[in-house]
């Protein structure tokens, strides 16, 4: 059972990039499973700081095979730009395979995403990357897939057919119609550039599993943005939970050994939708500034608040987490008191479970438990005992509330700034 899967436990931006970068050091294969370039994984390693959107974090290890799996929504222009930028900085990207089954995100998806979100009753605040409309095409079985890039003759026909569907909608929303020949002219050089990468990863995955190699499955976004399990409709259009990651990677659950849930030591959310522990006060602002909580993709300020253990317990269940990675504990230094939400109050009643309806969640008031804060800088801590007692107690309490061992505590941006406590981190 050689698979480790890593999912965000909150609303994305939990610091999965760093966790995956760490685990990728000892993985032979890293698979990105869902989402698209709506994700932005920040990685700081000896080669510098990188912001990856589509390329799996294993790319920095020259021996690791990296796979963009069938569940990913692939913007081919974005991928080429990302590969070029990595190559310019000396990163070898030869060992990247792109599944021909991955669906393409094309310019009309991005246009539709922006135009539709602008007129939607109750904006979602999407990243505008075309991810939702691309998954809509996939589900309605008119999507173009990465493998279509290898069939230029059929490509124009498919583009013509899909544009006949989308152009009237684009125009109705005030956009310009797109023409198949000019889209084709944009796509052909991208197809040529991506050709060496467009190979079915299935035989490589089979060989890796048979050889008992470690396969790391990398999630984007987070459980509370999951299309099925998140705060619908304020969600993304894929399944970023562990089950969805395995589907998106094309790997069955019986191969899974470690299901890692990544949680930030506090909560953030970008875009619209309810967030019970959101703070509109000085503490919220302090978290935003200390944590530099601004979106990697859109630059939007993230909404900040305390750790929500009700949502956390729910995410732990949905993902079947075998361990937690608790990131950015260092950001909490300097706060007098820390508040953990252990239950909600809804219309005068105590609620222990994360409610299914966003309207209810929006009315929930967190019931807080207070813990003392600490003043020390945590950046140099490499063992639990290096942490001040209050920080240790905070980690322990989250472990108890989520009923899951903390395998890793993050105390800074760099790869080494972490405390490894349990498998798969030790
Ligand atoms: P979409 O994925 O662009 O359709 O956006 C839907 C919702 O998910 C919006 O609230 C976005 O802000 C949010 N979202 C999408 N990707 C990410 C991410 O990587 N991190 C955090 N939020 C995200």
Short mmCIF file of C-alpha atoms and ligand atoms in Angstrom, two decimals:
data_model
loop_
_atom_site.label_atom_id
_atom_site.label_comp_id
_atom_site.label_asym_id
_atom_site.label_seq_id
_atom_site.Cartn_x
_atom_site.Cartn_y
_atom_site.Cartn_z
CA UNK A 1 0.00 0.00 0.00
CA UNK A 2 2.39 2.68 -1.16
CA UNK A 3 0.11 5.71 -1.60
CA UNK A 4 0.19 8.84 0.53
CA UNK A 5 -2.54 11.35 -0.32
CA UNK A 6 -2.49 14.93 0.92
CA UNK A 7 -5.70 16.97 1.11
CA UNK A 8 -6.48 20.43 2.43
CA UNK A 9 -8.73 20.24 5.49
CA UNK A 10 -10.12 23.79 5.32
CA UNK A 11 -10.88 26.28 2.52
CA UNK A 12 -7.60 25.86 0.65
CA UNK A 13 -4.33 27.73 1.23
CA UNK A 14 -3.45 25.47 4.17
CA UNK A 15 0.18 25.20 3.11
CA UNK A 16 -0.15 21.96 1.17
CA UNK A 17 2.69 23.01 -1.16
CA UNK A 18 5.22 22.86 1.65
CA UNK A 19 3.86 19.56 2.99
CA UNK A 20 3.91 17.96 -0.46
CA UNK A 21 7.39 19.35 -1.18
CA UNK A 22 8.63 17.71 2.03
CA UNK A 23 7.00 14.35 1.28
CA UNK A 24 8.09 14.49 -2.37
CA UNK A 25 11.70 14.10 -1.21
CA UNK A 26 11.03 10.44 -0.59
CA UNK A 27 8.38 9.76 -3.26
CA UNK A 28 9.12 8.13 -6.59
CA UNK A 29 5.92 9.47 -8.14
CA UNK A 30 3.88 12.61 -7.39
CA UNK A 31 0.42 12.93 -8.93
CA UNK A 32 -1.66 16.09 -9.06
CA UNK A 33 -5.25 14.86 -9.03
CA UNK A 34 -7.86 17.63 -9.41
CA UNK A 35 -8.48 21.34 -9.80
CA UNK A 36 -6.45 23.47 -12.15
CA UNK A 37 -4.54 26.72 -12.13
CA UNK A 38 -7.03 28.12 -9.60
CA UNK A 39 -4.53 26.58 -7.17
CA UNK A 40 -1.28 28.25 -6.20
CA UNK A 41 1.17 26.15 -4.21
CA UNK A 42 3.98 28.17 -2.68
CA UNK A 43 7.19 26.23 -2.19
CA UNK A 44 10.39 27.50 -0.63
CA UNK A 45 13.29 25.08 -1.05
CA UNK A 46 17.06 25.34 -1.58
CA UNK A 47 16.44 26.37 -5.22
CA UNK A 48 14.36 29.41 -4.15
CA UNK A 49 10.70 30.37 -3.89
CA UNK A 50 8.28 28.92 -6.44
CA UNK A 51 4.55 29.30 -6.96
CA UNK A 52 3.26 26.21 -8.73
CA UNK A 53 -0.21 26.12 -10.21
CA UNK A 54 -0.41 22.91 -12.21
CA UNK A 55 2.98 21.24 -12.00
CA UNK A 56 3.24 18.74 -9.11
CA UNK A 57 5.59 19.68 -6.28
CA UNK A 58 7.80 16.66 -7.01
CA UNK A 59 9.30 18.53 -9.96
CA UNK A 60 12.24 19.73 -7.85
CA UNK A 61 13.44 16.19 -7.33
CA UNK A 62 15.07 15.09 -10.61
CA UNK A 63 14.37 11.40 -9.91
CA UNK A 64 10.66 11.86 -9.21
CA UNK A 65 8.09 11.15 -11.89
CA UNK A 66 5.45 13.87 -11.88
CA UNK A 67 1.97 13.24 -13.23
CA UNK A 68 -0.91 15.57 -14.04
CA UNK A 69 -3.77 13.14 -13.58
CA UNK A 70 -7.09 12.63 -15.41
CA UNK A 71 -9.03 14.64 -12.82
CA UNK A 72 -7.13 17.88 -13.43
CA UNK A 73 -8.62 20.79 -15.40
CA UNK A 74 -5.65 21.72 -17.58
CA UNK A 75 -5.01 25.17 -19.01
CA UNK A 76 -2.45 24.30 -21.72
CA UNK A 77 -1.22 27.89 -22.09
CA UNK A 78 -0.80 28.15 -18.33
CA UNK A 79 1.10 24.87 -18.17
CA UNK A 80 3.49 25.90 -20.96
CA UNK A 81 4.14 29.24 -19.22
CA UNK A 82 4.78 27.44 -15.94
CA UNK A 83 7.16 24.95 -17.57
CA UNK A 84 9.04 27.77 -19.33
CA UNK A 85 9.38 29.71 -16.08
CA UNK A 86 10.68 26.61 -14.26
CA UNK A 87 13.13 25.83 -17.08
CA UNK A 88 14.43 29.41 -17.03
CA UNK A 89 15.25 28.93 -13.36
CA UNK A 90 17.12 25.73 -14.10
CA UNK A 91 14.43 23.25 -13.01
CA UNK A 92 14.36 20.16 -15.21
CA UNK A 93 10.78 19.34 -16.21
CA UNK A 94 11.40 16.29 -18.41
CA UNK A 95 9.85 13.89 -15.93
CA UNK A 96 6.37 15.38 -16.21
CA UNK A 97 3.58 13.32 -17.74
CA UNK A 98 0.19 14.79 -18.57
CA UNK A 99 -2.70 12.35 -18.76
CA UNK A 100 -4.44 12.56 -22.14
CA UNK A 101 -7.65 12.10 -20.12
CA UNK A 102 -7.30 15.47 -18.34
CA UNK A 103 -9.85 18.00 -19.56
CA UNK A 104 -8.69 21.24 -21.16
CA UNK A 105 -9.51 24.69 -19.81
CA UNK A 106 -9.76 26.94 -22.86
CA UNK A 107 -10.19 30.70 -23.31
CA UNK A 108 -13.99 30.47 -23.54
CA UNK A 109 -14.08 28.81 -20.11
CA UNK A 110 -12.23 31.72 -18.56
CA UNK A 111 -14.52 34.23 -20.28
CA UNK A 112 -17.63 32.36 -19.17
CA UNK A 113 -16.32 32.03 -15.61
CA UNK A 114 -15.85 35.79 -15.24
CA UNK A 115 -19.04 36.82 -17.05
CA UNK A 116 -21.20 34.26 -15.26
CA UNK A 117 -19.87 35.08 -11.80
CA UNK A 118 -20.50 38.78 -12.42
CA UNK A 119 -24.20 38.24 -13.17
CA UNK A 120 -24.84 35.37 -10.75
CA UNK A 121 -27.33 36.09 -7.99
CA UNK A 122 -25.03 35.63 -5.00
CA UNK A 123 -21.52 35.89 -6.49
CA UNK A 124 -19.20 33.00 -5.68
CA UNK A 125 -16.01 34.99 -6.04
CA UNK A 126 -14.34 32.37 -8.24
CA UNK A 127 -10.71 32.73 -9.24
CA UNK A 128 -11.86 33.46 -12.81
CA UNK A 129 -9.63 30.69 -14.18
CA UNK A 130 -12.41 28.92 -16.05
CA UNK A 131 -12.35 25.88 -13.79
CA UNK A 132 -16.12 25.64 -13.19
CA UNK A 133 -17.11 25.99 -16.87
CA UNK A 134 -14.43 23.44 -17.90
CA UNK A 135 -15.82 20.87 -15.45
CA UNK A 136 -19.35 21.68 -16.69
CA UNK A 137 -18.22 20.77 -20.23
CA UNK A 138 -16.67 17.58 -18.88
CA UNK A 139 -19.85 16.53 -17.09
CA UNK A 140 -22.01 17.44 -20.07
CA UNK A 141 -19.64 15.34 -22.20
CA UNK A 142 -18.62 18.02 -24.62
CA UNK A 143 -15.23 18.79 -23.11
CA UNK A 144 -11.96 18.65 -25.00
CA UNK A 145 -9.26 16.59 -23.39
CA UNK A 146 -5.49 16.93 -23.35
CA UNK A 147 -5.27 13.95 -25.73
CA UNK A 148 -7.21 15.95 -28.32
CA UNK A 149 -4.17 18.18 -28.67
CA UNK A 150 -2.48 15.25 -30.41
CA UNK A 151 -5.21 15.09 -33.10
CA UNK A 152 -5.08 18.53 -34.79
CA UNK A 153 -7.47 17.53 -37.59
CA UNK A 154 -10.25 16.51 -35.24
CA UNK A 155 -9.48 19.41 -32.92
CA UNK A 156 -10.89 22.12 -35.19
CA UNK A 157 -14.10 20.17 -35.64
CA UNK A 158 -14.48 19.71 -31.88
CA UNK A 159 -13.77 23.38 -31.24
CA UNK A 160 -16.36 24.40 -33.82
CA UNK A 161 -18.97 22.18 -32.18
CA UNK A 162 -18.32 23.38 -28.65
CA UNK A 163 -18.18 27.05 -29.69
CA UNK A 164 -21.58 26.66 -31.34
CA UNK A 165 -22.80 25.85 -27.81
CA UNK A 166 -20.88 28.57 -25.99
CA UNK A 167 -20.85 31.57 -28.31
CA UNK A 168 -24.56 32.46 -27.91
CA UNK A 169 -24.12 32.34 -24.12
CA UNK A 170 -20.95 34.46 -24.29
CA UNK A 171 -22.76 37.04 -26.39
CA UNK A 172 -25.82 37.03 -24.15
CA UNK A 173 -23.50 37.86 -21.23
CA UNK A 174 -21.94 40.74 -23.17
CA UNK A 175 -18.80 38.92 -24.33
CA UNK A 176 -17.32 38.50 -27.80
CA UNK A 177 -17.82 35.22 -29.67
CA UNK A 178 -14.67 33.15 -30.29
CA UNK A 179 -13.71 31.58 -33.61
CA UNK A 180 -12.42 28.02 -33.98
CA UNK A 181 -9.62 28.82 -36.48
CA UNK A 182 -8.01 31.46 -34.26
CA UNK A 183 -8.32 29.22 -31.18
CA UNK A 184 -6.76 26.40 -33.16
CA UNK A 185 -3.88 28.68 -34.18
CA UNK A 186 -3.29 29.40 -30.48
CA UNK A 187 -3.48 25.75 -29.50
CA UNK A 188 -1.23 24.15 -32.14
CA UNK A 189 2.08 25.55 -30.85
CA UNK A 190 1.02 24.64 -27.30
CA UNK A 191 0.20 21.12 -28.48
CA UNK A 192 3.65 20.85 -30.05
CA UNK A 193 5.34 22.02 -26.86
CA UNK A 194 3.32 19.64 -24.65
CA UNK A 195 3.61 16.62 -26.97
CA UNK A 196 6.54 14.99 -25.14
CA UNK A 197 4.58 15.19 -21.88
CA UNK A 198 1.27 13.88 -23.23
CA UNK A 199 1.58 10.22 -22.37
CA UNK A 200 -0.75 7.89 -20.53
CA UNK A 201 0.64 7.61 -16.98
CA UNK A 202 -1.21 4.31 -16.33
CA UNK A 203 1.67 1.92 -17.15
CA UNK A 204 4.04 4.04 -15.03
CA UNK A 205 1.64 4.02 -12.09
CA UNK A 206 1.10 0.28 -12.37
CA UNK A 207 4.84 -0.36 -12.43
CA UNK A 208 5.39 1.97 -9.46
CA UNK A 209 2.71 0.25 -7.37
CA UNK A 210 3.98 -3.21 -8.29
CA UNK A 211 7.49 -2.19 -7.29
CA UNK A 212 6.23 -0.89 -3.94
CA UNK A 213 7.36 2.65 -4.74
CA UNK A 214 5.90 5.60 -2.86
CA UNK A 215 3.24 7.44 -4.82
CA UNK A 216 2.23 10.81 -3.48
CA UNK A 217 -1.14 12.22 -4.49
CA UNK A 218 -1.30 15.98 -4.19
CA UNK A 219 -4.57 17.79 -3.60
CA UNK A 220 -5.44 21.39 -4.43
CA UNK A 221 -8.02 23.62 -2.66
CA UNK A 222 -9.56 22.07 0.48
CA UNK A 223 -12.33 19.87 1.86
CA UNK A 224 -14.66 22.77 2.67
CA UNK A 225 -14.49 23.77 -1.03
CA UNK A 226 -15.39 20.23 -2.14
CA UNK A 227 -18.25 20.14 -4.64
CA UNK A 228 -20.04 17.43 -2.63
CA UNK A 229 -18.88 18.04 0.92
CA UNK A 230 -18.08 21.75 1.06
CA UNK A 231 -20.15 24.87 1.71
CA UNK A 232 -22.16 24.50 -1.51
CA UNK A 233 -22.62 26.55 -3.67
CA UNK A 234 -19.55 28.46 -2.40
CA UNK A 235 -17.23 25.68 -3.51
CA UNK A 236 -14.95 24.78 -6.35
CA UNK A 237 -16.07 22.36 -9.07
CA UNK A 238 -13.96 19.34 -8.17
CA UNK A 239 -13.49 17.06 -5.18
CA UNK A 240 -10.38 18.03 -3.21
CA UNK A 241 -11.01 15.43 -0.46
CA UNK A 242 -8.94 12.23 -0.23
CA UNK A 243 -11.63 10.13 -2.01
CA UNK A 244 -11.80 12.63 -4.86
CA UNK A 245 -8.03 12.74 -5.12
CA UNK A 246 -7.84 9.00 -5.64
CA UNK A 247 -10.57 9.18 -8.31
CA UNK A 248 -8.79 12.09 -10.00
CA UNK A 249 -5.45 10.30 -9.94
CA UNK A 250 -6.99 7.06 -11.21
CA UNK A 251 -5.80 5.00 -8.22
CA UNK A 252 -8.01 2.71 -6.16
CA UNK A 253 -8.42 3.21 -2.39
CA UNK A 254 -6.95 -0.16 -1.42
CA UNK A 255 -3.50 1.22 -2.29
CA UNK A 256 -3.80 4.04 0.22
CA UNK A 257 -1.60 3.99 3.32
CA UNK A 258 -1.48 7.58 4.57
CA UNK A 259 -4.31 10.10 4.30
CA UNK A 260 -2.84 13.40 5.41
CA UNK A 261 -5.17 16.29 6.20
CA UNK A 262 -3.42 19.66 6.08
CA UNK A 263 -4.81 22.27 8.46
CA UNK A 264 -3.56 25.76 9.08
CA UNK A 265 -3.25 26.57 12.81
CA UNK A 266 -5.99 29.17 12.20
CA UNK A 267 -8.59 29.55 9.42
CA UNK A 268 -8.60 31.51 6.19
CA UNK A 269 -10.98 31.73 3.30
CA UNK A 270 -10.79 33.60 0.00
CA UNK A 271 -13.91 34.29 -2.03
CA UNK A 272 -17.50 34.34 -0.82
CA UNK A 273 -19.32 31.94 1.49
CA UNK A 274 -19.83 31.44 5.22
CA UNK A 275 -16.90 31.17 7.63
CA UNK A 276 -18.07 30.97 11.26
CA UNK A 277 -14.80 31.97 12.94
CA UNK A 278 -14.03 34.92 10.64
CA UNK A 279 -12.67 37.90 12.59
CA UNK A 280 -13.28 41.48 11.51
CA UNK A 281 -11.13 42.90 14.30
CA UNK A 282 -7.48 43.65 15.05
CA UNK A 283 -6.69 39.95 15.60
CA UNK A 284 -8.04 39.10 12.13
CA UNK A 285 -5.91 41.87 10.64
CA UNK A 286 -2.87 40.75 12.64
CA UNK A 287 -3.24 37.21 11.26
CA UNK A 288 -3.56 38.57 7.70
CA UNK A 289 -0.44 40.73 8.01
CA UNK A 290 1.72 38.27 9.98
CA UNK A 291 0.69 35.39 7.75
CA UNK A 292 0.78 37.47 4.56
CA UNK A 293 -2.66 36.08 3.83
CA UNK A 294 -3.19 37.30 0.29
CA UNK A 295 -4.23 34.93 -2.54
CA UNK A 296 -1.39 33.37 -4.55
CA UNK A 297 -3.48 33.38 -7.74
CA UNK A 298 -5.67 36.46 -7.38
CA UNK A 299 -3.85 38.57 -4.76
CA UNK A 300 -7.16 38.99 -2.89
CA UNK A 301 -6.85 39.51 0.88
CA UNK A 302 -7.87 36.31 2.64
CA UNK A 303 -10.51 36.35 5.36
CA UNK A 304 -8.88 35.25 8.63
CA UNK A 305 -10.11 33.80 11.91
CA UNK A 306 -9.57 31.25 14.65
CA UNK A 307 -9.22 27.49 14.24
CA UNK A 308 -12.60 25.86 13.69
CA UNK A 309 -12.61 22.40 15.23
CA UNK A 310 -16.24 21.73 14.25
CA UNK A 311 -15.33 22.10 10.57
CA UNK A 312 -12.04 20.32 11.32
CA UNK A 313 -13.77 17.25 12.82
CA UNK A 314 -16.01 17.10 9.78
CA UNK A 315 -13.08 17.34 7.35
CA UNK A 316 -11.22 14.68 9.31
CA UNK A 317 -14.18 12.32 8.81
CA UNK A 318 -14.70 13.12 5.11
CA UNK A 319 -11.01 12.49 4.42
CA UNK A 320 -10.49 9.55 6.77
CA UNK A 321 -7.29 11.30 7.86
CA UNK A 322 -4.61 9.03 9.32
CA UNK A 323 -2.57 12.07 10.34
CA UNK A 324 -2.71 15.85 10.35
CA UNK A 325 -0.16 18.38 9.18
CA UNK A 326 -0.66 21.53 11.23
CA UNK A 327 0.91 24.41 9.35
CA UNK A 328 1.88 28.02 10.14
CA UNK A 329 1.89 27.67 13.92
CA UNK A 330 4.59 30.39 13.93
CA UNK A 331 2.06 32.97 12.67
CA UNK A 332 0.21 32.75 16.01
CA UNK A 333 3.19 33.98 18.09
CA UNK A 334 2.47 37.27 19.83
CA UNK A 335 -1.25 36.77 20.44
CA UNK A 336 -2.35 37.03 24.09
CA UNK A 337 -5.05 34.37 23.87
CA UNK A 338 -6.06 31.84 21.24
CA UNK A 339 -9.62 30.79 20.63
CA UNK A 340 -10.66 27.42 19.22
CA UNK A 341 -14.24 26.88 18.08
CA UNK A 342 -15.37 23.60 19.64
CA UNK A 343 -19.11 23.85 18.82
CA UNK A 344 -21.56 26.28 17.20
CA UNK A 345 -24.66 27.93 18.48
CA UNK A 346 -27.50 28.03 15.98
CA UNK A 347 -30.77 29.79 16.85
CA UNK A 348 -30.14 29.28 20.55
CA UNK A 349 -29.27 25.57 20.22
CA UNK A 350 -25.82 24.04 20.61
CA UNK A 351 -24.62 22.35 17.43
CA UNK A 352 -21.75 19.85 17.35
CA UNK A 353 -21.87 19.05 13.63
CA UNK A 354 -20.99 21.13 10.57
CA UNK A 355 -24.40 21.91 9.02
CA UNK A 356 -25.15 20.96 5.38
CA UNK A 357 -26.89 24.23 4.41
CA UNK A 358 -24.73 27.31 3.93
CA UNK A 359 -27.59 29.50 5.15
CA UNK A 360 -27.45 27.69 8.50
CA UNK A 361 -23.70 27.82 8.66
CA UNK A 362 -23.87 31.56 8.05
CA UNK A 363 -26.07 31.93 11.16
CA UNK A 364 -23.82 29.76 13.37
CA UNK A 365 -21.98 31.51 16.18
CA UNK A 366 -18.83 29.72 17.32
CA UNK A 367 -18.61 28.46 20.89
CA UNK A 368 -15.02 29.15 21.83
CA UNK A 369 -12.53 27.55 24.15
CA UNK A 370 -9.68 29.88 25.14
CA UNK A 371 -6.07 28.87 25.44
CA UNK A 372 -3.13 31.03 26.48
CA UNK A 373 -0.96 32.36 23.66
CA UNK A 374 2.83 32.61 23.52
CA UNK A 375 5.24 35.36 22.58
CA UNK A 376 8.28 33.38 21.41
CA UNK A 377 9.32 33.11 17.78
CA UNK A 378 8.87 29.48 16.71
CA UNK A 379 10.92 29.56 13.48
CA UNK A 380 13.83 27.57 14.90
CA UNK A 381 11.82 24.79 16.57
CA UNK A 382 12.62 21.32 15.22
CA UNK A 383 11.19 19.18 18.05
CA UNK A 384 8.01 19.43 20.10
CA UNK A 385 10.08 20.30 23.19
CA UNK A 386 11.51 23.33 21.38
CA UNK A 387 8.02 24.86 21.42
CA UNK A 388 6.87 26.93 24.41
CA UNK A 389 4.44 24.96 26.63
CA UNK A 390 1.46 27.04 25.43
CA UNK A 391 2.21 26.18 21.79
CA UNK A 392 2.58 22.49 22.68
CA UNK A 393 -0.77 22.62 24.49
CA UNK A 394 -2.39 24.24 21.44
CA UNK A 395 -1.14 21.44 19.14
CA UNK A 396 -2.26 18.77 21.62
CA UNK A 397 -5.71 20.30 21.93
CA UNK A 398 -6.24 20.30 18.16
CA UNK A 399 -5.08 16.69 18.08
CA UNK A 400 -7.67 15.83 20.75
CA UNK A 401 -10.50 17.79 19.18
CA UNK A 402 -9.95 16.23 15.75
CA UNK A 403 -9.13 12.84 17.27
CA UNK A 404 -6.20 12.37 14.92
CA UNK A 405 -2.42 12.44 15.48
CA UNK A 406 -0.48 15.49 14.31
CA UNK A 407 2.34 14.14 12.13
CA UNK A 408 3.91 17.48 11.22
CA UNK A 409 3.92 20.99 12.66
CA UNK A 410 4.97 23.79 10.29
CA UNK A 411 6.84 26.72 11.86
CA UNK A 412 8.04 28.68 8.81
CA UNK A 413 8.08 28.86 5.05
CA UNK A 414 11.25 26.94 4.26
CA UNK A 415 11.29 23.21 3.73
CA UNK A 416 13.25 22.59 6.95
CA UNK A 417 11.05 24.77 9.18
CA UNK A 418 8.94 21.93 10.53
CA UNK A 419 8.63 19.47 13.40
CA UNK A 420 8.14 15.89 12.25
CA UNK A 421 6.24 13.81 14.79
CA UNK A 422 4.66 10.80 13.12
CA UNK A 423 4.28 8.88 9.84
CA UNK A 424 4.48 9.67 6.97
CA UNK A 425 6.78 12.48 8.11
CA UNK A 426 9.21 10.35 10.17
P1 LIG B 1 -13.05 28.41 -8.59
O1 LIG B 1 -12.33 27.19 -8.14
O2 LIG B 1 -12.17 29.38 -9.33
O3 LIG B 1 -14.33 28.08 -9.33
O4 LIG B 1 -13.54 29.23 -7.29
C1 LIG B 1 -14.54 28.74 -6.41
C2 LIG B 1 -14.20 29.08 -4.97
O5 LIG B 1 -13.05 28.34 -4.56
C3 LIG B 1 -13.85 30.54 -4.74
O6 LIG B 1 -14.30 30.90 -3.44
C4 LIG B 1 -12.33 30.55 -4.76
O7 LIG B 1 -11.79 31.63 -4.03
C5 LIG B 1 -12.03 29.23 -4.10
N1 LIG B 1 -10.73 28.66 -4.50
C6 LIG B 1 -10.44 28.03 -5.66
N2 LIG B 1 -9.16 27.62 -5.67
C7 LIG B 1 -8.65 27.96 -4.49
C8 LIG B 1 -7.37 27.76 -3.89
O8 LIG B 1 -6.44 27.17 -4.45
N3 LIG B 1 -7.22 28.27 -2.63
C9 LIG B 1 -8.22 28.89 -1.97
N4 LIG B 1 -9.44 29.09 -2.48
C10 LIG B 1 -9.65 28.63 -3.73
#
